[in-house]
Amino acid sequence: MPELPEVEVVRRGLERWVAGRVVADVQVLHPRAVRRHIAGAEDFGARLREHRIGLVQRRGKYLWLPLADNRSAVLAHLGMSGQLLVQPQDAPDEKHLRIRIGFDDDLGTELRFVDQRTFGGLSLHGTTPDGLPDVIAHIARDPLDPLFDDAAFHEALRRRRTTVKRALLDQSLISGVGNIYADEALWRARLHYERPTTGFTRPRTAELLGHVRDVMNAALAVGGTSFDSLYVNVNGESGYFDRSLDAYGREGEPCRRCGTPMRRRPWMNRSSYFCPRCQRPPRVVS
DNA sequence: GCTGTGACCTGAACGC
DNA sequence: TGCGTTCAGGTCACAG
């Protein structure tokens, strides 16, 4: 499932193959794919037509295509299974094709939003003075953003009465981290997912952020090599998604540090993978 | 205001 | 073979 590195790969692909093109027509094939566009599918298409796509931006797992000639942007979230593909116009429709965007040029390609589980979607929104879609103003900067404020993140962590994995997944504190990279970063930092954040020291926060950035940069480095001219890829099943993971999905396999079998625990309707020896659970305070 | 929980959704994997 | 169940997880609405 797409997390920040995958979304960044998509952003780069869109920047190269879609930015600067003028929308000719929009076809919404599944209403749920534009459910965040309150005015509905017809309005979504009408507002896009004849507008030029500007430079593609990203924050965390959201990316957006600004309309170059007005103060609005097409906001995209890939959810768990979304893909944005640049395909030849005559290519067969994908099974889960939800939205098709055609362009007013002779390049012969179109933008397709394909999404099996329909957790993702596109919508059109006004932008703030600094170009951010207004509906994601609450989303924090991501740790690869040069303007991410490490000190402010540390203070926010200490103020929260929560645990470290919850905090990593809270997009209002830090964006772009999903279940996989949270487990990976916690394994690297030797932190149990239920560790309370209130007692975090500055060095501990700094170390954790360092591991989050390392994991994301490593995935980005691999992912960045795998899309070609016609395929703006966020395919969860192929290529760079086979990145080497140290924690996620390794239940029963030996910890790559100490050899202890890795464990999986149900957690918030998800799973948490950890090493019971390297990542000791916090002592329960009664 | 802050924190935690469940619904949404589809298809693969699994058990019987 | 076929059916039912479980699991995957990002976001948001809602409850406490």
PDB file of C-alpha atoms in Angstrom, chain A:
ATOM      1  CA  MET A   1       0.000   0.000   0.000  1.00  0.00           C
ATOM      2  CA  PRO A   2       1.301   3.408  -0.884  1.00  0.00           C
ATOM      3  CA  GLU A   3       3.095   5.356   1.796  1.00  0.00           C
ATOM      4  CA  LEU A   4       5.184   8.472   1.372  1.00  0.00           C
ATOM      5  CA  PRO A   5       7.972   7.047  -0.830  1.00  0.00           C
ATOM      6  CA  GLU A   6       5.481   5.472  -3.224  1.00  0.00           C
ATOM      7  CA  VAL A   7       3.457   8.681  -3.398  1.00  0.00           C
ATOM      8  CA  GLU A   8       6.621  10.658  -4.105  1.00  0.00           C
ATOM      9  CA  VAL A   9       7.446   8.320  -6.983  1.00  0.00           C
ATOM     10  CA  VAL A  10       3.968   8.947  -8.369  1.00  0.00           C
ATOM     11  CA  ARG A  11       4.397  12.691  -7.927  1.00  0.00           C
ATOM     12  CA  ARG A  12       7.601  12.638  -9.948  1.00  0.00           C
ATOM     13  CA  GLY A  13       5.916  10.644 -12.680  1.00  0.00           C
ATOM     14  CA  LEU A  14       2.975  13.016 -12.844  1.00  0.00           C
ATOM     15  CA  GLU A  15       5.292  15.988 -12.870  1.00  0.00           C
ATOM     16  CA  ARG A  16       7.010  14.591 -15.901  1.00  0.00           C
ATOM     17  CA  TRP A  17       4.069  13.276 -17.884  1.00  0.00           C
ATOM     18  CA  VAL A  18       1.039  15.363 -16.860  1.00  0.00           C
ATOM     19  CA  ALA A  19       2.187  18.810 -15.697  1.00  0.00           C
ATOM     20  CA  GLY A  20       1.578  21.514 -18.271  1.00  0.00           C
ATOM     21  CA  ARG A  21      -1.167  19.637 -20.109  1.00  0.00           C
ATOM     22  CA  VAL A  22      -4.696  20.995 -20.542  1.00  0.00           C
ATOM     23  CA  VAL A  23      -7.636  18.842 -19.464  1.00  0.00           C
ATOM     24  CA  ALA A  24     -10.006  18.020 -22.308  1.00  0.00           C
ATOM     25  CA  ASP A  25     -12.504  15.718 -20.650  1.00  0.00           C
ATOM     26  CA  VAL A  26     -13.127  13.806 -17.447  1.00  0.00           C
ATOM     27  CA  GLN A  27     -14.973  10.547 -17.032  1.00  0.00           C
ATOM     28  CA  VAL A  28     -15.931   9.409 -13.538  1.00  0.00           C
ATOM     29  CA  LEU A  29     -16.694   5.691 -13.647  1.00  0.00           C
ATOM     30  CA  HIS A  30     -17.280   5.153  -9.932  1.00  0.00           C
ATOM     31  CA  PRO A  31     -18.898   7.843  -7.758  1.00  0.00           C
ATOM     32  CA  ARG A  32     -17.030   6.740  -4.654  1.00  0.00           C
ATOM     33  CA  ALA A  33     -13.758   7.799  -6.286  1.00  0.00           C
ATOM     34  CA  VAL A  34     -14.891  11.446  -6.090  1.00  0.00           C
ATOM     35  CA  ARG A  35     -16.814  11.181  -2.800  1.00  0.00           C
ATOM     36  CA  ARG A  36     -14.634  13.882  -1.249  1.00  0.00           C
ATOM     37  CA  HIS A  37     -15.745  16.248  -4.000  1.00  0.00           C
ATOM     38  CA  ILE A  38     -18.970  17.270  -2.322  1.00  0.00           C
ATOM     39  CA  ALA A  39     -20.542  18.814  -5.421  1.00  0.00           C
ATOM     40  CA  GLY A  40     -20.415  15.468  -7.191  1.00  0.00           C
ATOM     41  CA  ALA A  41     -18.897  13.809 -10.235  1.00  0.00           C
ATOM     42  CA  GLU A  42     -20.421  16.071 -12.857  1.00  0.00           C
ATOM     43  CA  ASP A  43     -19.181  19.192 -11.109  1.00  0.00           C
ATOM     44  CA  PHE A  44     -15.730  17.642 -10.684  1.00  0.00           C
ATOM     45  CA  GLY A  45     -15.399  17.123 -14.409  1.00  0.00           C
ATOM     46  CA  ALA A  46     -16.838  20.480 -15.357  1.00  0.00           C
ATOM     47  CA  ARG A  47     -14.427  22.356 -13.121  1.00  0.00           C
ATOM     48  CA  LEU A  48     -11.412  20.551 -14.526  1.00  0.00           C
ATOM     49  CA  ARG A  49     -12.126  20.910 -18.211  1.00  0.00           C
ATOM     50  CA  GLU A  50     -10.018  23.394 -20.182  1.00  0.00           C
ATOM     51  CA  HIS A  51      -7.666  24.018 -17.249  1.00  0.00           C
ATOM     52  CA  ARG A  52      -3.915  23.532 -17.393  1.00  0.00           C
ATOM     53  CA  ILE A  53      -2.213  21.300 -14.804  1.00  0.00           C
ATOM     54  CA  GLY A  54       0.571  23.018 -12.881  1.00  0.00           C
ATOM     55  CA  LEU A  55       3.552  21.598 -10.976  1.00  0.00           C
ATOM     56  CA  VAL A  56       2.530  18.564  -8.947  1.00  0.00           C
ATOM     57  CA  GLN A  57       2.929  18.888  -5.180  1.00  0.00           C
ATOM     58  CA  ARG A  58       2.898  16.465  -2.261  1.00  0.00           C
ATOM     59  CA  ARG A  59       2.501  16.508   1.481  1.00  0.00           C
ATOM     60  CA  GLY A  60       2.693  13.178   3.254  1.00  0.00           C
ATOM     61  CA  LYS A  61       0.501  10.745   1.371  1.00  0.00           C
ATOM     62  CA  TYR A  62      -1.537  13.442  -0.348  1.00  0.00           C
ATOM     63  CA  LEU A  63      -0.550  14.841  -3.689  1.00  0.00           C
ATOM     64  CA  TRP A  64      -2.214  17.544  -5.701  1.00  0.00           C
ATOM     65  CA  LEU A  65      -2.236  18.914  -9.207  1.00  0.00           C
ATOM     66  CA  PRO A  66      -2.704  22.691  -9.077  1.00  0.00           C
ATOM     67  CA  LEU A  67      -4.745  24.210 -11.864  1.00  0.00           C
ATOM     68  CA  ALA A  68      -2.292  26.711 -13.265  1.00  0.00           C
ATOM     69  CA  ASP A  69      -4.878  29.345 -14.089  1.00  0.00           C
ATOM     70  CA  ASN A  70      -6.946  29.522 -10.912  1.00  0.00           C
ATOM     71  CA  ARG A  71      -6.614  29.042  -7.165  1.00  0.00           C
ATOM     72  CA  SER A  72      -7.677  25.421  -6.968  1.00  0.00           C
ATOM     73  CA  ALA A  73      -6.112  22.001  -7.206  1.00  0.00           C
ATOM     74  CA  VAL A  74      -7.017  18.388  -7.864  1.00  0.00           C
ATOM     75  CA  LEU A  75      -6.254  16.584  -4.624  1.00  0.00           C
ATOM     76  CA  ALA A  76      -5.420  12.887  -4.837  1.00  0.00           C
ATOM     77  CA  HIS A  77      -5.130  10.258  -2.172  1.00  0.00           C
ATOM     78  CA  LEU A  78      -4.259   6.717  -3.207  1.00  0.00           C
ATOM     79  CA  GLY A  79      -5.782   5.061  -0.166  1.00  0.00           C
ATOM     80  CA  MET A  80      -4.627   1.479   0.066  1.00  0.00           C
ATOM     81  CA  SER A  81      -4.787   0.330  -3.511  1.00  0.00           C
ATOM     82  CA  GLY A  82      -4.933   3.442  -5.685  1.00  0.00           C
ATOM     83  CA  GLN A  83      -2.802   3.922  -8.772  1.00  0.00           C
ATOM     84  CA  LEU A  84      -2.397   6.919 -11.048  1.00  0.00           C
ATOM     85  CA  LEU A  85      -1.418   5.659 -14.462  1.00  0.00           C
ATOM     86  CA  VAL A  86      -0.497   7.493 -17.619  1.00  0.00           C
ATOM     87  CA  GLN A  87      -1.671   5.133 -20.319  1.00  0.00           C
ATOM     88  CA  PRO A  88      -2.094   5.163 -24.099  1.00  0.00           C
ATOM     89  CA  GLN A  89      -5.642   6.187 -24.941  1.00  0.00           C
ATOM     90  CA  ASP A  90      -6.235   2.910 -26.720  1.00  0.00           C
ATOM     91  CA  ALA A  91      -4.966   0.713 -23.887  1.00  0.00           C
ATOM     92  CA  PRO A  92      -7.684  -1.593 -22.497  1.00  0.00           C
ATOM     93  CA  ASP A  93      -9.448  -0.329 -19.390  1.00  0.00           C
ATOM     94  CA  GLU A  94      -8.114  -1.667 -16.122  1.00  0.00           C
ATOM     95  CA  LYS A  95     -10.570  -3.779 -14.122  1.00  0.00           C
ATOM     96  CA  HIS A  96     -10.829  -1.168 -11.388  1.00  0.00           C
ATOM     97  CA  LEU A  97     -10.582   1.958 -13.502  1.00  0.00           C
ATOM     98  CA  ARG A  98     -12.463   4.693 -11.583  1.00  0.00           C
ATOM     99  CA  ILE A  99     -11.600   7.987 -13.284  1.00  0.00           C
ATOM    100  CA  ARG A 100     -10.247   8.847 -16.742  1.00  0.00           C
ATOM    101  CA  ILE A 101      -8.811  12.266 -17.560  1.00  0.00           C
ATOM    102  CA  GLY A 102      -8.101  13.121 -21.180  1.00  0.00           C
ATOM    103  CA  PHE A 103      -5.931  15.978 -22.404  1.00  0.00           C
ATOM    104  CA  ASP A 104      -6.179  18.542 -25.171  1.00  0.00           C
ATOM    105  CA  ASP A 105      -2.992  17.579 -27.026  1.00  0.00           C
ATOM    106  CA  ASP A 106      -1.698  14.940 -29.389  1.00  0.00           C
ATOM    107  CA  LEU A 107       0.511  12.979 -26.998  1.00  0.00           C
ATOM    108  CA  GLY A 108      -1.887  10.051 -27.176  1.00  0.00           C
ATOM    109  CA  THR A 109      -1.949   9.361 -23.440  1.00  0.00           C
ATOM    110  CA  GLU A 110      -4.475   9.872 -20.662  1.00  0.00           C
ATOM    111  CA  LEU A 111      -4.387   9.882 -16.882  1.00  0.00           C
ATOM    112  CA  ARG A 112      -6.226   7.052 -15.152  1.00  0.00           C
ATOM    113  CA  PHE A 113      -7.120   6.584 -11.524  1.00  0.00           C
ATOM    114  CA  VAL A 114      -7.376   2.874 -10.789  1.00  0.00           C
ATOM    115  CA  ASP A 115      -8.372   1.697  -7.332  1.00  0.00           C
ATOM    116  CA  GLN A 116      -9.497  -1.748  -6.259  1.00  0.00           C
ATOM    117  CA  ARG A 117     -10.678  -0.970  -2.727  1.00  0.00           C
ATOM    118  CA  THR A 118     -11.855   2.590  -3.378  1.00  0.00           C
ATOM    119  CA  PHE A 119     -10.276   3.986  -0.234  1.00  0.00           C
ATOM    120  CA  GLY A 120      -8.574   6.587  -2.389  1.00  0.00           C
ATOM    121  CA  GLY A 121     -10.022   9.258  -4.604  1.00  0.00           C
ATOM    122  CA  LEU A 122      -9.743  12.604  -6.352  1.00  0.00           C
ATOM    123  CA  SER A 123     -11.415  15.896  -5.468  1.00  0.00           C
ATOM    124  CA  LEU A 124     -11.118  19.563  -6.347  1.00  0.00           C
ATOM    125  CA  HIS A 125     -10.463  22.192  -3.681  1.00  0.00           C
ATOM    126  CA  GLY A 126      -9.530  25.812  -3.224  1.00  0.00           C
ATOM    127  CA  THR A 127      -5.950  26.460  -2.175  1.00  0.00           C
ATOM    128  CA  THR A 128      -4.494  28.494   0.672  1.00  0.00           C
ATOM    129  CA  PRO A 129      -2.176  31.432  -0.144  1.00  0.00           C
ATOM    130  CA  ASP A 130       0.812  29.088   0.005  1.00  0.00           C
ATOM    131  CA  GLY A 131      -0.801  26.714  -2.487  1.00  0.00           C
ATOM    132  CA  LEU A 132      -2.000  23.986  -0.113  1.00  0.00           C
ATOM    133  CA  PRO A 133      -5.479  22.519  -0.722  1.00  0.00           C
ATOM    134  CA  ASP A 134      -7.575  23.898   2.122  1.00  0.00           C
ATOM    135  CA  VAL A 135      -8.908  20.503   3.230  1.00  0.00           C
ATOM    136  CA  ILE A 136      -5.430  19.220   4.102  1.00  0.00           C
ATOM    137  CA  ALA A 137      -4.281  22.275   6.023  1.00  0.00           C
ATOM    138  CA  HIS A 138      -4.337  20.112   9.177  1.00  0.00           C
ATOM    139  CA  ILE A 139      -1.869  17.583   7.723  1.00  0.00           C
ATOM    140  CA  ALA A 140       1.603  18.003   9.200  1.00  0.00           C
ATOM    141  CA  ARG A 141       4.691  18.316   7.059  1.00  0.00           C
ATOM    142  CA  ASP A 142       6.405  15.015   6.374  1.00  0.00           C
ATOM    143  CA  PRO A 143       9.855  14.135   7.723  1.00  0.00           C
ATOM    144  CA  LEU A 144      11.476  14.490   4.290  1.00  0.00           C
ATOM    145  CA  ASP A 145      10.199  18.076   4.017  1.00  0.00           C
ATOM    146  CA  PRO A 146      13.109  20.492   4.647  1.00  0.00           C
ATOM    147  CA  LEU A 147      10.733  22.638   6.702  1.00  0.00           C
ATOM    148  CA  PHE A 148       9.725  19.792   9.034  1.00  0.00           C
ATOM    149  CA  ASP A 149      10.333  21.110  12.550  1.00  0.00           C
ATOM    150  CA  ASP A 150      12.045  18.396  14.626  1.00  0.00           C
ATOM    151  CA  ALA A 151      11.897  20.394  17.850  1.00  0.00           C
ATOM    152  CA  ALA A 152       8.187  21.123  17.468  1.00  0.00           C
ATOM    153  CA  PHE A 153       7.546  17.442  16.766  1.00  0.00           C
ATOM    154  CA  HIS A 154       9.388  16.498  19.938  1.00  0.00           C
ATOM    155  CA  GLU A 155       7.367  18.947  22.021  1.00  0.00           C
ATOM    156  CA  ALA A 156       4.114  17.718  20.470  1.00  0.00           C
ATOM    157  CA  LEU A 157       5.083  14.121  21.237  1.00  0.00           C
ATOM    158  CA  ARG A 158       5.681  14.926  24.877  1.00  0.00           C
ATOM    159  CA  ARG A 159       2.390  16.800  25.185  1.00  0.00           C
ATOM    160  CA  ARG A 160       0.376  13.876  23.850  1.00  0.00           C
ATOM    161  CA  ARG A 161      -0.846  11.210  26.201  1.00  0.00           C
ATOM    162  CA  THR A 162      -0.401   8.505  23.639  1.00  0.00           C
ATOM    163  CA  THR A 163       1.957   5.776  22.505  1.00  0.00           C
ATOM    164  CA  VAL A 164       4.696   6.007  19.948  1.00  0.00           C
ATOM    165  CA  LYS A 165       3.147   4.077  17.063  1.00  0.00           C
ATOM    166  CA  ARG A 166      -0.137   5.935  17.373  1.00  0.00           C
ATOM    167  CA  ALA A 167       1.848   9.158  17.240  1.00  0.00           C
ATOM    168  CA  LEU A 168       3.759   8.075  14.134  1.00  0.00           C
ATOM    169  CA  LEU A 169       0.481   7.314  12.364  1.00  0.00           C
ATOM    170  CA  ASP A 170      -1.123  10.596  13.429  1.00  0.00           C
ATOM    171  CA  GLN A 171      -0.949  12.674  10.258  1.00  0.00           C
ATOM    172  CA  SER A 172      -1.480  15.874  12.201  1.00  0.00           C
ATOM    173  CA  LEU A 173       1.838  15.279  14.018  1.00  0.00           C
ATOM    174  CA  ILE A 174       3.921  13.813  11.219  1.00  0.00           C
ATOM    175  CA  SER A 175       2.630  12.843   7.800  1.00  0.00           C
ATOM    176  CA  GLY A 176       3.532  10.121   5.374  1.00  0.00           C
ATOM    177  CA  VAL A 177       4.147   7.321   7.881  1.00  0.00           C
ATOM    178  CA  GLY A 178       1.930   4.258   7.533  1.00  0.00           C
ATOM    179  CA  ASN A 179       1.813   0.923   9.301  1.00  0.00           C
ATOM    180  CA  ILE A 180       4.754  -0.594   7.411  1.00  0.00           C
ATOM    181  CA  TYR A 181       7.274   2.198   7.867  1.00  0.00           C
ATOM    182  CA  ALA A 182       6.144   2.749  11.453  1.00  0.00           C
ATOM    183  CA  ASP A 183       7.025  -0.856  12.297  1.00  0.00           C
ATOM    184  CA  GLU A 184      10.306  -0.602  10.400  1.00  0.00           C
ATOM    185  CA  ALA A 185      11.376   2.618  12.108  1.00  0.00           C
ATOM    186  CA  LEU A 186      10.398   1.313  15.551  1.00  0.00           C
ATOM    187  CA  TRP A 187      12.388  -1.875  14.963  1.00  0.00           C
ATOM    188  CA  ARG A 188      15.436   0.159  13.977  1.00  0.00           C
ATOM    189  CA  ALA A 189      14.977   2.393  17.017  1.00  0.00           C
ATOM    190  CA  ARG A 190      14.465  -0.644  19.291  1.00  0.00           C
ATOM    191  CA  LEU A 191      11.218   0.864  20.543  1.00  0.00           C
ATOM    192  CA  HIS A 192       8.098  -1.101  21.408  1.00  0.00           C
ATOM    193  CA  TYR A 193       4.994   0.229  19.668  1.00  0.00           C
ATOM    194  CA  GLU A 194       3.176   0.800  22.982  1.00  0.00           C
ATOM    195  CA  ARG A 195       5.931   2.978  24.447  1.00  0.00           C
ATOM    196  CA  PRO A 196       4.354   6.179  25.852  1.00  0.00           C
ATOM    197  CA  THR A 197       5.620   9.345  24.200  1.00  0.00           C
ATOM    198  CA  THR A 198       5.402  11.572  27.275  1.00  0.00           C
ATOM    199  CA  GLY A 199       8.787  10.426  28.554  1.00  0.00           C
ATOM    200  CA  PHE A 200      10.644  10.853  25.269  1.00  0.00           C
ATOM    201  CA  THR A 201      13.934  12.715  25.497  1.00  0.00           C
ATOM    202  CA  ARG A 202      15.223  14.902  22.684  1.00  0.00           C
ATOM    203  CA  PRO A 203      17.898  12.352  21.698  1.00  0.00           C
ATOM    204  CA  ARG A 204      15.302   9.576  21.582  1.00  0.00           C
ATOM    205  CA  THR A 205      13.005  11.630  19.363  1.00  0.00           C
ATOM    206  CA  ALA A 206      15.944  12.589  17.167  1.00  0.00           C
ATOM    207  CA  GLU A 207      16.992   8.969  16.809  1.00  0.00           C
ATOM    208  CA  LEU A 208      13.470   7.876  15.950  1.00  0.00           C
ATOM    209  CA  LEU A 209      13.103  10.614  13.326  1.00  0.00           C
ATOM    210  CA  GLY A 210      16.441   9.588  11.893  1.00  0.00           C
ATOM    211  CA  HIS A 211      15.244   6.023  11.462  1.00  0.00           C
ATOM    212  CA  VAL A 212      11.952   7.158   9.925  1.00  0.00           C
ATOM    213  CA  ARG A 213      13.895   9.220   7.396  1.00  0.00           C
ATOM    214  CA  ASP A 214      16.367   6.407   6.693  1.00  0.00           C
ATOM    215  CA  VAL A 215      13.593   3.893   5.996  1.00  0.00           C
ATOM    216  CA  MET A 216      11.752   6.306   3.718  1.00  0.00           C
ATOM    217  CA  ASN A 217      14.863   7.366   1.844  1.00  0.00           C
ATOM    218  CA  ALA A 218      15.853   3.756   1.296  1.00  0.00           C
ATOM    219  CA  ALA A 219      12.417   2.920  -0.139  1.00  0.00           C
ATOM    220  CA  LEU A 220      12.456   6.076  -2.219  1.00  0.00           C
ATOM    221  CA  ALA A 221      15.847   5.231  -3.672  1.00  0.00           C
ATOM    222  CA  VAL A 222      14.562   1.860  -4.872  1.00  0.00           C
ATOM    223  CA  GLY A 223      11.143   3.082  -5.972  1.00  0.00           C
ATOM    224  CA  GLY A 224      12.574   5.941  -7.943  1.00  0.00           C
ATOM    225  CA  THR A 225      14.148   3.599 -10.434  1.00  0.00           C
ATOM    226  CA  SER A 226      11.125   1.594 -11.431  1.00  0.00           C
ATOM    227  CA  PHE A 227       8.674   3.635 -13.480  1.00  0.00           C
ATOM    228  CA  ASP A 228       8.939   4.209 -17.167  1.00  0.00           C
ATOM    229  CA  SER A 229       7.523   6.785 -19.499  1.00  0.00           C
ATOM    230  CA  LEU A 230       3.975   5.512 -19.609  1.00  0.00           C
ATOM    231  CA  TYR A 231       3.512   4.066 -16.215  1.00  0.00           C
ATOM    232  CA  VAL A 232       3.339   6.340 -13.216  1.00  0.00           C
ATOM    233  CA  ASN A 233       3.592   3.535 -10.787  1.00  0.00           C
ATOM    234  CA  VAL A 234       2.242   2.879  -7.376  1.00  0.00           C
ATOM    235  CA  ASN A 235       1.770  -0.821  -7.780  1.00  0.00           C
ATOM    236  CA  GLY A 236       1.743  -2.485  -4.388  1.00  0.00           C
ATOM    237  CA  GLU A 237       2.581  -5.868  -5.803  1.00  0.00           C
ATOM    238  CA  SER A 238       5.620  -5.359  -7.933  1.00  0.00           C
ATOM    239  CA  GLY A 239       9.062  -3.925  -8.258  1.00  0.00           C
ATOM    240  CA  TYR A 240      10.216  -1.660  -5.525  1.00  0.00           C
ATOM    241  CA  PHE A 241       7.569  -2.830  -3.110  1.00  0.00           C
ATOM    242  CA  ASP A 242       9.745  -5.879  -2.627  1.00  0.00           C
ATOM    243  CA  ARG A 243      12.021  -3.643  -0.574  1.00  0.00           C
ATOM    244  CA  SER A 244      13.789  -5.521   2.159  1.00  0.00           C
ATOM    245  CA  LEU A 245      11.794  -5.174   5.338  1.00  0.00           C
ATOM    246  CA  ASP A 246      13.241  -5.947   8.754  1.00  0.00           C
ATOM    247  CA  ALA A 247      10.004  -6.111  10.740  1.00  0.00           C
ATOM    248  CA  TYR A 248       6.771  -5.865   8.764  1.00  0.00           C
ATOM    249  CA  GLY A 249       5.345  -9.218   7.703  1.00  0.00           C
ATOM    250  CA  ARG A 250       8.138 -11.246   9.340  1.00  0.00           C
ATOM    251  CA  GLU A 251       6.155 -13.051  12.059  1.00  0.00           C
ATOM    252  CA  GLY A 252       8.044 -16.139  13.219  1.00  0.00           C
ATOM    253  CA  GLU A 253      11.169 -15.249  11.247  1.00  0.00           C
ATOM    254  CA  PRO A 254      14.392 -14.487  13.134  1.00  0.00           C
ATOM    255  CA  CYS A 255      15.111 -10.905  14.096  1.00  0.00           C
ATOM    256  CA  ARG A 256      17.930  -9.684  11.860  1.00  0.00           C
ATOM    257  CA  ARG A 257      19.675  -8.275  14.935  1.00  0.00           C
ATOM    258  CA  CYS A 258      19.388 -10.940  17.607  1.00  0.00           C
ATOM    259  CA  GLY A 259      17.770 -13.972  15.974  1.00  0.00           C
ATOM    260  CA  THR A 260      14.719 -14.041  18.251  1.00  0.00           C
ATOM    261  CA  PRO A 261      11.524 -14.973  16.348  1.00  0.00           C
ATOM    262  CA  MET A 262       9.603 -11.840  15.381  1.00  0.00           C
ATOM    263  CA  ARG A 263       6.079 -11.452  16.702  1.00  0.00           C
ATOM    264  CA  ARG A 264       2.858 -10.062  15.351  1.00  0.00           C
ATOM    265  CA  ARG A 265       0.225  -8.521  17.583  1.00  0.00           C
ATOM    266  CA  PRO A 266      -3.244  -7.293  16.606  1.00  0.00           C
ATOM    267  CA  TRP A 267      -3.264  -3.560  17.065  1.00  0.00           C
ATOM    268  CA  MET A 268      -5.939  -1.011  16.132  1.00  0.00           C
ATOM    269  CA  ASN A 269      -7.545  -3.334  13.578  1.00  0.00           C
ATOM    270  CA  ARG A 270      -4.089  -3.801  12.107  1.00  0.00           C
ATOM    271  CA  SER A 271      -0.932  -5.699  12.955  1.00  0.00           C
ATOM    272  CA  SER A 272       2.234  -4.670  14.695  1.00  0.00           C
ATOM    273  CA  TYR A 273       5.419  -6.618  14.017  1.00  0.00           C
ATOM    274  CA  PHE A 274       8.258  -6.411  16.499  1.00  0.00           C
ATOM    275  CA  CYS A 275      11.146  -8.262  18.093  1.00  0.00           C
ATOM    276  CA  PRO A 276      10.209  -9.260  21.651  1.00  0.00           C
ATOM    277  CA  ARG A 277      13.842  -9.051  22.722  1.00  0.00           C
ATOM    278  CA  CYS A 278      15.063  -5.864  21.018  1.00  0.00           C
ATOM    279  CA  GLN A 279      11.771  -4.015  21.518  1.00  0.00           C
ATOM    280  CA  ARG A 280      10.796  -4.589  25.130  1.00  0.00           C
ATOM    281  CA  PRO A 281       7.233  -3.639  26.052  1.00  0.00           C
ATOM    282  CA  PRO A 282       6.899  -0.790  28.519  1.00  0.00           C
ATOM    283  CA  ARG A 283       6.278  -1.687  32.121  1.00  0.00           C
ATOM    284  CA  VAL A 284       2.606  -1.460  32.971  1.00  0.00           C
ATOM    285  CA  VAL A 285       1.937   1.220  35.567  1.00  0.00           C
ATOM    286  CA  SER A 286      -0.853   0.147  37.891  1.00  0.00           C
TER     287      SER A 286
END
